[in-house]
Coordinates of C-alpha atoms and ligand atoms in Angstrom, one line a residue:
Chain A
X1 CA 0.0 0.0 0.0
X2 CA 1.2 3.5 -0.8
X3 CA 1.1 5.8 2.1
X4 CA 2.4 9.3 2.9
X5 CA 5.5 9.8 4.8
X6 CA 6.6 13.1 6.2
X7 CA 10.3 14.0 6.0
X8 CA 11.5 16.7 8.4
X9 CA 14.8 18.6 8.2
X10 CA 16.5 18.7 11.6
X11 CA 19.3 21.2 12.3
X12 CA 22.1 20.0 14.4
X13 CA 21.0 21.6 17.6
X14 CA 20.1 20.0 20.9
X15 CA 16.4 19.5 21.4
X16 CA 15.3 19.8 17.8
X17 CA 14.0 16.3 17.6
X18 CA 12.1 16.7 20.9
X19 CA 10.6 20.0 19.8
X20 CA 9.2 18.5 16.6
X21 CA 7.7 15.5 18.4
X22 CA 6.3 17.6 21.2
X23 CA 4.6 19.9 18.7
X24 CA 2.9 16.9 17.1
X25 CA 1.8 15.5 20.4
X26 CA 0.2 18.8 21.4
X27 CA -1.7 18.9 18.1
X28 CA -3.0 15.4 18.9
X29 CA -1.1 13.7 16.1
X30 CA -0.2 10.0 16.6
X31 CA 3.1 8.7 15.3
X32 CA 3.0 5.2 14.0
X33 CA 6.4 4.9 12.6
X34 CA 9.6 7.0 13.0
X35 CA 13.1 6.8 11.7
X36 CA 16.0 9.2 12.0
X37 CA 18.6 9.4 9.4
X38 CA 21.7 11.1 10.7
X39 CA 24.7 12.9 9.2
X40 CA 27.4 14.7 11.0
X41 CA 25.6 18.0 10.9
X42 CA 22.0 17.3 10.1
X43 CA 19.2 14.8 10.5
X44 CA 16.2 13.8 8.6
X45 CA 13.3 12.7 10.6
X46 CA 10.9 10.4 8.7
X47 CA 7.4 10.0 10.1
X48 CA 4.3 8.0 9.4
X49 CA 1.4 9.6 11.3
X50 CA -2.4 9.2 11.5
X51 CA -3.1 12.8 10.3
X52 CA -0.5 13.7 7.7
X53 CA -2.0 17.1 6.7
X54 CA -2.4 18.3 10.3
X55 CA 1.1 17.1 11.1
X56 CA 2.6 18.9 8.1
X57 CA 0.8 22.1 9.0
X58 CA 1.8 21.8 12.7
X59 CA 5.5 21.3 11.9
X60 CA 5.5 24.0 9.3
X61 CA 4.0 26.4 11.8
X62 CA 6.8 25.3 14.2
X63 CA 9.3 26.6 11.7
X64 CA 10.7 23.4 10.3
X65 CA 10.8 22.2 6.8
X66 CA 8.5 19.3 6.0
X67 CA 8.0 17.4 2.8
X68 CA 5.5 14.7 2.1
X69 CA 6.7 11.6 0.1
X70 CA 4.9 8.5 -1.2
X71 CA 6.3 5.4 0.4
X72 CA 5.3 1.7 0.5
X73 CA 3.9 0.2 3.7
X74 CA 3.7 -3.5 3.9
X75 CA 3.2 -6.3 6.3
X76 CA 5.9 -9.0 6.3
X77 CA 5.5 -12.4 7.8
X78 CA 7.2 -12.3 11.1
X79 CA 9.2 -15.4 10.5
X80 CA 12.6 -16.3 9.0
X81 CA 12.8 -15.4 5.3
X82 CA 9.8 -13.1 5.5
X83 CA 11.7 -10.1 4.3
X84 CA 13.7 -12.0 1.7
X85 CA 10.7 -12.9 -0.5
X86 CA 9.7 -9.3 -0.8
X87 CA 13.1 -7.9 -1.3
X88 CA 13.7 -10.4 -4.1
X89 CA 10.4 -9.5 -5.8
X90 CA 11.5 -5.8 -5.9
X91 CA 15.0 -6.6 -7.0
X92 CA 13.8 -8.7 -9.8
X93 CA 11.7 -5.8 -11.0
X94 CA 14.8 -3.5 -10.8
X95 CA 13.2 -1.3 -8.2
X96 CA 15.7 0.4 -6.0
X97 CA 15.1 0.5 -2.3
X98 CA 16.5 3.8 -0.9
X99 CA 15.8 2.9 2.7
X100 CA 13.4 0.9 4.9
X101 CA 12.5 0.9 8.5
X102 CA 10.1 -0.9 10.8
X103 CA 7.0 0.5 12.4
X104 CA 6.8 0.9 16.2
X105 CA 3.9 -1.5 16.8
X106 CA 2.9 -4.7 15.1
X107 CA -0.1 -6.8 14.1
X108 CA -0.1 -10.3 15.3
X109 CA 2.3 -12.5 13.3
X110 CA 3.4 -9.6 11.0
X111 CA 6.1 -7.0 11.0
X112 CA 5.0 -3.7 9.5
X113 CA 7.6 -2.1 7.3
X114 CA 8.0 1.2 5.5
X115 CA 10.0 1.2 2.2
X116 CA 11.1 4.2 0.1
X117 CA 11.6 3.0 -3.4
X118 CA 12.4 4.9 -6.6
X119 CA 9.1 3.8 -8.2
X120 CA 6.4 3.6 -5.7
X121 CA 3.6 2.8 -8.1
X122 CA 5.4 0.0 -9.8
X123 CA 6.5 -1.5 -6.5
X124 CA 3.0 -1.3 -5.2
X125 CA 1.6 -3.1 -8.2
X126 CA 4.1 -5.9 -7.9
X127 CA 3.4 -6.4 -4.3
X128 CA -0.3 -6.5 -4.9
X129 CA 0.1 -9.1 -7.7
X130 CA 2.1 -11.3 -5.4
X131 CA -0.3 -10.9 -2.5
X132 CA 2.3 -9.4 -0.3
X133 CA 0.1 -6.4 0.5
X134 CA -2.3 -7.8 3.1
X135 CA -2.4 -4.8 5.2
X136 CA -5.2 -2.8 6.6
X137 CA -4.8 1.0 6.3
X138 CA -6.1 1.3 9.8
X139 CA -3.2 -0.9 11.0
X140 CA -0.6 1.4 9.6
X141 CA -2.1 4.7 10.5
X142 CA -3.2 3.7 14.0
X143 CA -0.8 1.5 15.8
Chain B
X1 CA 31.0 53.3 -33.0
X2 CA 28.4 55.8 -31.9
X3 CA 29.3 58.6 -29.5
X4 CA 27.0 61.1 -27.9
X5 CA 29.8 63.7 -27.5
X6 CA 32.8 62.4 -29.4
X7 CA 35.1 65.3 -28.4
X8 CA 34.5 64.9 -24.7
X9 CA 34.3 61.1 -24.6
X10 CA 37.5 60.4 -26.6
X11 CA 39.5 63.4 -25.4
X12 CA 43.2 62.5 -25.0
X13 CA 44.1 62.0 -21.4
X14 CA 46.5 64.9 -21.3
X15 CA 43.8 67.3 -22.4
X16 CA 41.3 65.7 -20.0
X17 CA 43.7 66.3 -17.2
X18 CA 44.0 69.9 -18.1
X19 CA 40.3 70.3 -18.3
X20 CA 39.9 68.6 -14.9
X21 CA 42.5 70.9 -13.4
X22 CA 40.9 74.0 -14.6
X23 CA 37.5 72.9 -13.4
X24 CA 38.8 71.7 -10.0
X25 CA 40.4 75.0 -9.3
X26 CA 37.2 76.9 -10.0
X27 CA 35.1 74.4 -8.0
X28 CA 37.3 74.6 -5.0
X29 CA 37.2 78.4 -5.0
X30 CA 33.4 78.3 -5.4
X31 CA 32.9 75.8 -2.6
X32 CA 35.3 77.6 -0.3
X33 CA 33.3 80.8 -0.7
X34 CA 29.8 79.2 -0.5
X35 CA 29.9 76.1 1.6
X36 CA 30.6 76.5 5.3
X37 CA 31.4 72.9 6.0
X38 CA 34.1 72.8 3.3
X39 CA 35.6 76.1 4.3
X40 CA 35.9 75.0 7.9
X41 CA 37.7 71.9 6.9
X42 CA 40.1 73.8 4.6
X43 CA 40.8 76.2 7.4
X44 CA 41.5 73.4 9.8
X45 CA 44.1 72.1 7.3
X46 CA 45.5 75.5 6.8
X47 CA 44.6 75.5 3.2
X48 CA 43.2 78.2 0.9
X49 CA 41.9 77.8 -2.6
X50 CA 45.2 79.3 -3.8
X51 CA 46.9 76.1 -2.7
X52 CA 45.0 74.0 -5.2
X53 CA 46.5 74.6 -8.6
X54 CA 45.3 71.5 -10.4
X55 CA 44.5 67.8 -10.1
X56 CA 48.0 67.2 -8.7
X57 CA 46.9 68.9 -5.5
X58 CA 43.7 66.9 -5.2
X59 CA 45.0 64.7 -2.4
X60 CA 45.7 67.8 -0.2
X61 CA 41.9 68.5 -0.1
X62 CA 39.8 67.3 2.9
X63 CA 37.4 64.5 2.5
X64 CA 33.6 64.8 2.8
X65 CA 31.3 62.2 4.2
X66 CA 27.7 61.0 4.1
X67 CA 27.4 62.2 7.7
X68 CA 27.9 65.8 6.5
X69 CA 24.6 65.5 4.6
X70 CA 22.8 64.6 7.9
X71 CA 24.6 67.3 9.9
X72 CA 23.7 70.0 7.4
X73 CA 20.3 68.7 6.6
X74 CA 18.4 69.9 4.6
X75 CA 20.1 72.6 2.6
X76 CA 23.3 73.4 4.5
X77 CA 25.7 72.0 1.8
X78 CA 24.1 73.7 -1.2
X79 CA 26.3 76.0 -3.1
X80 CA 23.5 77.8 -4.8
X81 CA 20.5 79.7 -3.3
X82 CA 17.2 78.0 -3.6
X83 CA 16.0 80.3 -6.4
X84 CA 18.6 78.7 -8.6
X85 CA 17.7 75.2 -7.4
X86 CA 15.1 73.6 -9.7
X87 CA 14.7 70.2 -8.1
X88 CA 15.7 68.2 -5.0
X89 CA 16.0 64.5 -4.6
X90 CA 16.3 62.6 -1.3
X91 CA 17.2 59.2 -0.2
X92 CA 15.3 57.5 2.6
X93 CA 18.5 56.1 4.0
X94 CA 18.0 52.6 5.3
X95 CA 20.2 53.6 8.3
X96 CA 19.1 56.8 10.0
X97 CA 18.1 60.2 8.8
X98 CA 17.4 60.9 5.2
X99 CA 19.6 63.1 3.0
X100 CA 18.7 65.8 0.5
X101 CA 20.5 66.9 -2.7
X102 CA 19.7 69.7 -5.1
X103 CA 20.1 70.4 -8.8
X104 CA 20.2 73.6 -10.9
X105 CA 18.9 73.6 -14.4
X106 CA 22.5 73.1 -15.6
X107 CA 22.9 70.1 -13.2
X108 CA 19.8 68.5 -14.6
X109 CA 21.0 68.8 -18.2
X110 CA 24.5 67.6 -17.3
X111 CA 22.9 64.6 -15.7
X112 CA 20.8 63.9 -18.8
X113 CA 23.9 64.1 -20.9
X114 CA 25.8 61.6 -18.8
X115 CA 22.9 59.2 -19.0
X116 CA 22.5 59.9 -22.7
X117 CA 26.2 59.1 -23.4
X118 CA 25.6 55.6 -22.1
X119 CA 22.4 55.0 -24.0
X120 CA 24.1 56.1 -27.2
X121 CA 27.1 53.9 -26.5
X122 CA 24.9 50.8 -26.2
X123 CA 23.1 51.6 -29.4
X124 CA 19.9 53.2 -28.2
X125 CA 18.6 55.9 -30.6
X126 CA 15.6 58.1 -31.2
X127 CA 13.9 55.1 -32.8
X128 CA 13.8 53.2 -29.5
X129 CA 11.0 53.0 -26.9
X130 CA 12.5 53.2 -23.4
X131 CA 10.4 51.9 -20.5
X132 CA 11.6 53.5 -17.3
X133 CA 10.6 51.2 -14.4
X134 CA 12.8 52.9 -11.8
X135 CA 10.7 54.7 -9.2
X136 CA 9.9 58.3 -10.0
X137 CA 10.0 60.5 -7.0
X138 CA 12.5 61.5 -4.4
X139 CA 14.7 58.6 -5.6
X140 CA 17.0 59.6 -8.5
X141 CA 16.5 56.5 -10.7
X142 CA 13.3 57.4 -12.5
X143 CA 14.0 61.0 -13.3
X144 CA 17.6 60.3 -14.2
X145 CA 16.8 57.6 -16.8
X146 CA 13.9 59.6 -18.1
X147 CA 15.9 62.7 -18.8
X148 CA 18.7 60.6 -20.5
X149 CA 16.3 58.8 -22.8
X150 CA 14.5 62.1 -23.7
X151 CA 17.8 63.7 -24.4
X152 CA 18.6 61.2 -27.2
X153 CA 15.0 61.6 -28.5
X154 CA 13.8 58.2 -27.7
X155 CA 10.2 57.5 -26.8
X156 CA 9.9 57.3 -23.1
X157 CA 7.3 55.3 -21.1
X158 CA 7.4 56.7 -17.6
X159 CA 6.2 53.6 -15.9
X160 CA 7.8 54.0 -12.5
X161 CA 8.1 50.9 -10.4
X162 CA 5.5 48.4 -9.2
X163 CA 2.4 46.7 -10.7
X164 CA 4.2 43.9 -12.4
X165 CA 1.3 42.7 -14.6
X166 CA 0.8 46.2 -16.0
X167 CA 4.6 46.6 -16.5
X168 CA 4.6 43.5 -18.7
X169 CA 1.4 44.4 -20.5
X170 CA 2.8 47.9 -21.3
X171 CA 6.2 46.4 -22.4
X172 CA 4.3 44.3 -24.9
X173 CA 1.6 46.7 -26.0
X174 CA 3.9 49.7 -26.4
X175 CA 6.7 47.8 -28.0
X176 CA 9.4 48.7 -25.4
X177 CA 12.9 48.0 -26.8
X178 CA 14.9 49.2 -23.7
X179 CA 14.2 48.6 -20.1
X180 CA 15.6 50.7 -17.2
X181 CA 15.1 49.5 -13.6
X182 CA 16.9 47.9 -10.7
X183 CA 18.5 44.6 -11.4
X184 CA 16.4 42.8 -8.8
X185 CA 13.3 44.1 -10.4
X186 CA 14.5 43.1 -13.9
X187 CA 15.1 39.6 -12.5
X188 CA 11.6 39.5 -11.1
X189 CA 10.1 40.7 -14.4
X190 CA 12.0 38.1 -16.2
X191 CA 10.6 35.4 -14.0
X192 CA 7.1 36.6 -14.3
X193 CA 7.4 36.8 -18.1
X194 CA 8.8 33.3 -18.2
X195 CA 6.0 32.0 -16.1
X196 CA 3.4 33.6 -18.3
X197 CA 5.2 32.4 -21.4
X198 CA 5.3 35.9 -22.9
X199 CA 9.0 36.1 -23.8
X200 CA 8.4 35.9 -27.5
X201 CA 6.1 38.8 -27.5
X202 CA 8.8 41.2 -26.2
X203 CA 10.7 43.6 -28.4
X204 CA 13.3 44.3 -25.7
X205 CA 16.9 44.4 -26.9
X206 CA 18.7 46.1 -24.0
X207 CA 18.4 46.9 -20.4
X208 CA 20.1 49.5 -18.2
X209 CA 20.3 48.3 -14.6
X210 CA 21.8 49.9 -11.5
X211 CA 21.1 51.5 -8.1
X212 CA 21.9 48.3 -6.3
X213 CA 24.6 45.7 -6.3
X214 CA 24.2 42.8 -8.7
X215 CA 26.4 39.9 -9.7
X216 CA 27.5 38.5 -13.0
X217 CA 25.3 35.5 -12.3
X218 CA 22.3 37.8 -12.1
X219 CA 23.3 39.5 -15.3
X220 CA 23.4 36.2 -17.1
X221 CA 20.0 35.3 -15.8
X222 CA 18.4 38.6 -16.8
X223 CA 20.0 38.5 -20.2
X224 CA 18.6 34.9 -20.7
X225 CA 15.2 35.6 -19.2
X226 CA 14.5 38.8 -21.1
X227 CA 16.5 38.0 -24.3
X228 CA 18.5 41.2 -24.0
X229 CA 21.9 42.7 -23.3
X230 CA 22.0 43.9 -19.7
X231 CA 24.2 46.9 -19.0
X232 CA 25.4 48.2 -15.7
X233 CA 25.2 51.8 -14.6
X234 CA 26.5 53.4 -11.4
X235 CA 25.7 56.5 -9.5
X236 CA 24.7 57.8 -6.2
X237 CA 22.5 60.7 -5.4
X238 CA 25.2 62.5 -3.4
X239 CA 27.3 62.7 -6.5
X240 CA 24.6 62.9 -9.2
X241 CA 22.3 59.9 -9.5
X242 CA 22.6 57.1 -12.0
X243 CA 25.0 58.1 -14.8
X244 CA 28.2 58.9 -12.9
X245 CA 29.7 55.9 -14.5
X246 CA 28.3 53.6 -17.3
X247 CA 29.1 50.5 -19.2
X248 CA 29.8 51.0 -22.9
X249 CA 29.1 48.4 -25.7
X250 CA 32.3 46.6 -24.6
X251 CA 30.8 45.7 -21.2
X252 CA 34.2 45.8 -19.6
X253 CA 33.9 48.2 -16.7
X254 CA 31.9 51.4 -16.3
X255 CA 33.4 54.6 -17.8
X256 CA 33.4 57.4 -15.2
X257 CA 32.7 60.7 -17.1
X258 CA 35.9 62.4 -16.1
X259 CA 35.1 65.7 -17.6
X260 CA 32.5 66.0 -14.8
X261 CA 33.8 63.8 -12.0
X262 CA 37.3 62.8 -10.7
X263 CA 37.4 59.4 -9.1
X264 CA 40.1 58.3 -6.7
X265 CA 40.8 55.0 -4.9
X266 CA 41.9 55.4 -1.3
X267 CA 42.7 53.1 1.6
X268 CA 39.5 53.4 3.7
X269 CA 41.5 53.2 6.9
X270 CA 44.4 55.6 6.3
X271 CA 42.8 57.8 3.6
X272 CA 45.9 57.5 1.4
X273 CA 45.5 57.4 -2.3
X274 CA 46.3 54.0 -3.6
X275 CA 48.4 53.2 -6.7
X276 CA 46.7 52.7 -10.1
X277 CA 44.7 49.5 -10.3
X278 CA 44.5 48.9 -6.6
X279 CA 41.3 48.1 -4.9
X280 CA 40.0 50.5 -2.2
X281 CA 37.3 53.0 -1.4
X282 CA 36.0 55.0 -4.3
X283 CA 36.0 58.8 -3.7
X284 CA 34.4 61.4 -6.0
X285 CA 34.9 65.1 -6.7
X286 CA 32.2 66.7 -8.8
X287 CA 33.7 69.3 -11.2
X288 CA 30.7 70.9 -12.8
X289 CA 27.9 70.3 -10.3
X290 CA 26.4 73.7 -9.2
X291 CA 23.7 73.2 -6.6
X292 CA 25.3 70.3 -4.7
X293 CA 29.0 69.9 -5.5
X294 CA 31.1 67.4 -3.6
X295 CA 34.8 67.5 -3.0
X296 CA 36.5 64.1 -2.3
X297 CA 33.3 62.5 -1.2
X298 CA 33.7 59.1 0.4
X299 CA 31.3 56.7 -1.3
X300 CA 32.2 53.7 0.9
X301 CA 32.0 51.6 -2.2
X302 CA 35.0 49.3 -2.7
X303 CA 36.3 48.9 -6.3
X304 CA 39.3 49.6 -8.5
X305 CA 39.9 51.8 -11.5
X306 CA 41.3 50.8 -14.9
X307 CA 43.1 53.4 -16.9
X308 CA 43.9 51.2 -19.9
X309 CA 42.3 52.3 -23.2
X310 CA 38.9 50.7 -23.8
X311 CA 38.0 48.9 -27.0
X312 CA 35.2 51.4 -27.6
X313 CA 37.6 54.3 -28.1
X314 CA 36.5 56.3 -25.0
X315 CA 39.4 57.6 -23.0
X316 CA 37.6 57.9 -19.7
X317 CA 38.7 55.6 -16.9
X318 CA 36.7 52.5 -16.1
X319 CA 35.6 51.5 -12.7
X320 CA 35.0 47.9 -11.8
X321 CA 31.6 47.0 -10.3
X322 CA 31.9 47.7 -6.6
X323 CA 32.5 44.5 -4.7
X324 CA 30.8 45.8 -1.6
X325 CA 30.7 48.7 0.8
X326 CA 33.7 49.5 3.0
X327 CA 31.4 49.5 6.0
X328 CA 30.3 46.0 5.2
X329 CA 33.8 44.7 4.7
X330 CA 35.1 42.1 7.2
X331 CA 38.7 41.2 7.7
X332 CA 38.8 37.5 8.6
X333 CA 42.2 35.9 9.2
X334 CA 43.7 38.8 7.4
X335 CA 41.5 38.4 4.3
X336 CA 38.9 40.9 3.1
X337 CA 35.5 39.3 2.9
X338 CA 32.4 41.0 1.6
X339 CA 28.9 39.7 2.3
X340 CA 28.2 40.2 -1.4
X341 CA 30.8 37.5 -2.3
X342 CA 29.0 35.1 -0.1
X343 CA 25.7 36.0 -1.6
X344 CA 27.0 35.3 -5.0
X345 CA 28.2 31.8 -4.0
X346 CA 24.8 31.0 -2.4
X347 CA 23.0 32.2 -5.5
X348 CA 25.1 29.9 -7.7
X349 CA 25.1 26.8 -5.5
X350 CA 21.6 26.8 -4.3
X351 CA 20.3 27.5 -7.8
X352 CA 17.5 29.7 -6.4
X353 CA 16.3 32.9 -8.0
X354 CA 16.4 34.6 -4.6
X355 CA 19.4 34.3 -2.4
X356 CA 18.6 32.2 0.6
X357 CA 18.8 34.0 3.9
X358 CA 22.2 33.7 5.5
X359 CA 24.2 35.1 8.4
X360 CA 27.9 35.4 8.9
X361 CA 29.2 34.8 12.4
X362 CA 32.8 35.8 13.2
X363 CA 34.4 35.2 16.5
X364 CA 37.9 34.7 18.0
X365 CA 38.9 31.6 19.8
X366 CA 42.5 31.0 20.9
X367 CA 43.8 33.9 18.8
X368 CA 42.1 32.5 15.7
X369 CA 39.2 33.9 13.8
X370 CA 36.3 31.5 13.5
X371 CA 34.1 32.0 10.4
X372 CA 30.7 30.4 10.3
X373 CA 28.0 30.9 7.6
X374 CA 24.5 30.0 8.5
X375 CA 22.2 29.4 5.6
X376 CA 18.5 29.0 5.9
X377 CA 17.3 25.7 4.4
X378 CA 14.4 26.1 2.1
X379 CA 11.8 23.7 0.9
X380 CA 13.1 23.9 -2.6
X381 CA 16.4 22.4 -1.8
X382 CA 15.5 20.0 1.0
X383 CA 15.2 16.5 -0.2
X384 CA 14.4 13.3 1.7
X385 CA 18.0 12.2 1.0
X386 CA 20.8 12.8 3.5
X387 CA 23.4 12.5 0.9
X388 CA 22.1 15.4 -1.2
X389 CA 22.1 17.6 1.8
X390 CA 25.6 16.7 2.6
X391 CA 26.5 17.3 -1.0
X392 CA 25.0 20.8 -0.9
X393 CA 26.9 21.6 2.3
X394 CA 30.2 20.4 0.9
X395 CA 29.7 22.3 -2.3
X396 CA 29.0 25.5 -0.4
X397 CA 32.2 25.0 1.7
X398 CA 34.3 24.4 -1.5
X399 CA 32.9 27.4 -3.4
X400 CA 33.3 29.7 -0.4
X401 CA 36.9 28.6 0.0
X402 CA 37.7 29.1 -3.7
X403 CA 35.9 32.5 -3.8
X404 CA 37.1 34.0 -0.6
X405 CA 40.4 32.3 -0.2
X406 CA 39.6 31.2 3.4
X407 CA 37.6 28.4 4.8
X408 CA 34.2 28.8 6.4
X409 CA 32.0 26.4 8.3
X410 CA 28.6 26.1 6.7
X411 CA 25.5 25.3 8.8
X412 CA 22.1 24.7 7.2
X413 CA 19.5 26.0 9.6
X414 CA 15.8 26.1 9.8
X415 CA 13.8 28.6 7.7
X416 CA 13.2 31.9 9.4
X417 CA 15.6 31.1 12.2
X418 CA 17.9 34.0 11.3
X419 CA 16.7 37.0 13.2
X420 CA 15.2 39.8 11.1
X421 CA 14.8 43.3 12.2
X422 CA 12.4 45.5 10.1
X423 CA 12.2 42.7 7.6
X424 CA 15.9 42.7 6.9
X425 CA 18.1 40.0 8.1
X426 CA 21.2 41.0 10.1
X427 CA 23.9 39.7 7.8
X428 CA 27.0 39.9 10.0
X429 CA 27.6 39.1 13.7
X430 CA 31.1 40.0 14.7
X431 CA 31.9 38.9 18.2
X432 CA 35.6 39.7 18.1
X433 CA 35.5 43.1 19.7
X434 CA 37.9 43.1 22.6
X435 CA 39.1 39.6 22.1
X436 CA 42.7 39.1 21.3
Ligands
ZN501 ZN1 34.4 51.5 -23.4

């Protein structure tokens, strides 16, 4: 399933991450997945939230840069080899995975993953064809 | 090659020097008699007009300063009574009290001639339609360009500034071939025209842009965006207005009209005249101005003068585009740094049409200058990819080093995090005072 992820630019200053997450909590936004990419000087905070529009507005008002991107959310079987099947499907289709991370909660027997790929539509179609997309939107947005 | 006034513009330098000497002696005598501020300064130095026999004595004369215009506000520096003054212009002054300058009828026509020389040099004739989009009013831009274009017999559209949609409509409907405005407004017009897809309806061939600093990058963008040749013009209201110095068709520096003005380059700290070709503060003496003459006026603009003959055949010295103002100049680790140089790098690297907001922070730690440049991140160059942000930062560091000759630390910061006062960001924070 294609979902919206928010990417937030974080300056290299103490408390920036806290401030962003605080602002979201105050606005009543729930975070269902979060990943922090770090460089020496900066970070990019990637978020899956239940109310992307409200979250984007809240963060913009708080003075940070936010961009929305389309990413793939999928449920992998929480057992050995669960990820491998999916990664092979995408590799065979020559789809590049830029990064992936796991969601904070999980549905029984499944691990929920977020993938950023270079062609989200194509990836989504392939996963659907191969029945690897058994995920309920409610699961991903409300964990 | 077309000249407006061939005799004056191509006068051999020897003859030009004699003319300057003659005019300088007369101007000094006149100012000594009529302008209290100048007389006092001459007296303090123990000088009388008789001590000034020609341009060789120029460096004996006292300097004059922008502050004088505030101290003698409004008319205290005028050398003519108000009945001879036909117009005043004033500048709002972004820092402090405004200043006022005056013009006699002769001053106005001399001004028009200076501007007209440039228009002729770049091929503008009576057949052209000149849209003047400088502001008309107390600011000198509008009236200066207007008079110059009228003097050559061109058709003038006195648009003044603002109302971009109407500007573009007028340009198209009236078939404007020449545009006069500030370079930043030209850039804005170019963008709007591009957005509306109207470029092929324009008849523009040239533009005369000045009154604010602009870079070669901006020039290239304006030329591309409007499909024109963009020429630089220099002036300041204390000396005349736009037209003190102008680019010719060779576009290799701006000719200072030396029959009316003597430029000098001095060391801004010691006041000493620097050798030919050196970079320093530009100083002007106006030889023929009647209502508001200046003697050795400190412009605070930093540039150099080039006395080599120009391809166009004009003998008048060329000034390089000022690289900054002396009061903006920073000395970091012994190297002169101008905010405008940093701006140019940002404009090139970030690929934006508007320079991102930035701030320079200089400090001294363990006897060494630290040099940090904070650049506000903007949505247009933020991507979800950490490598591309790293790349941007590295590129900024490299370009700053190659442009300035010293290394700076670059920090990408949140938008609007650089403090603004009155809408303008404070560009430089220097914390070195008192630190060894
Ligand atoms: Zn020339």
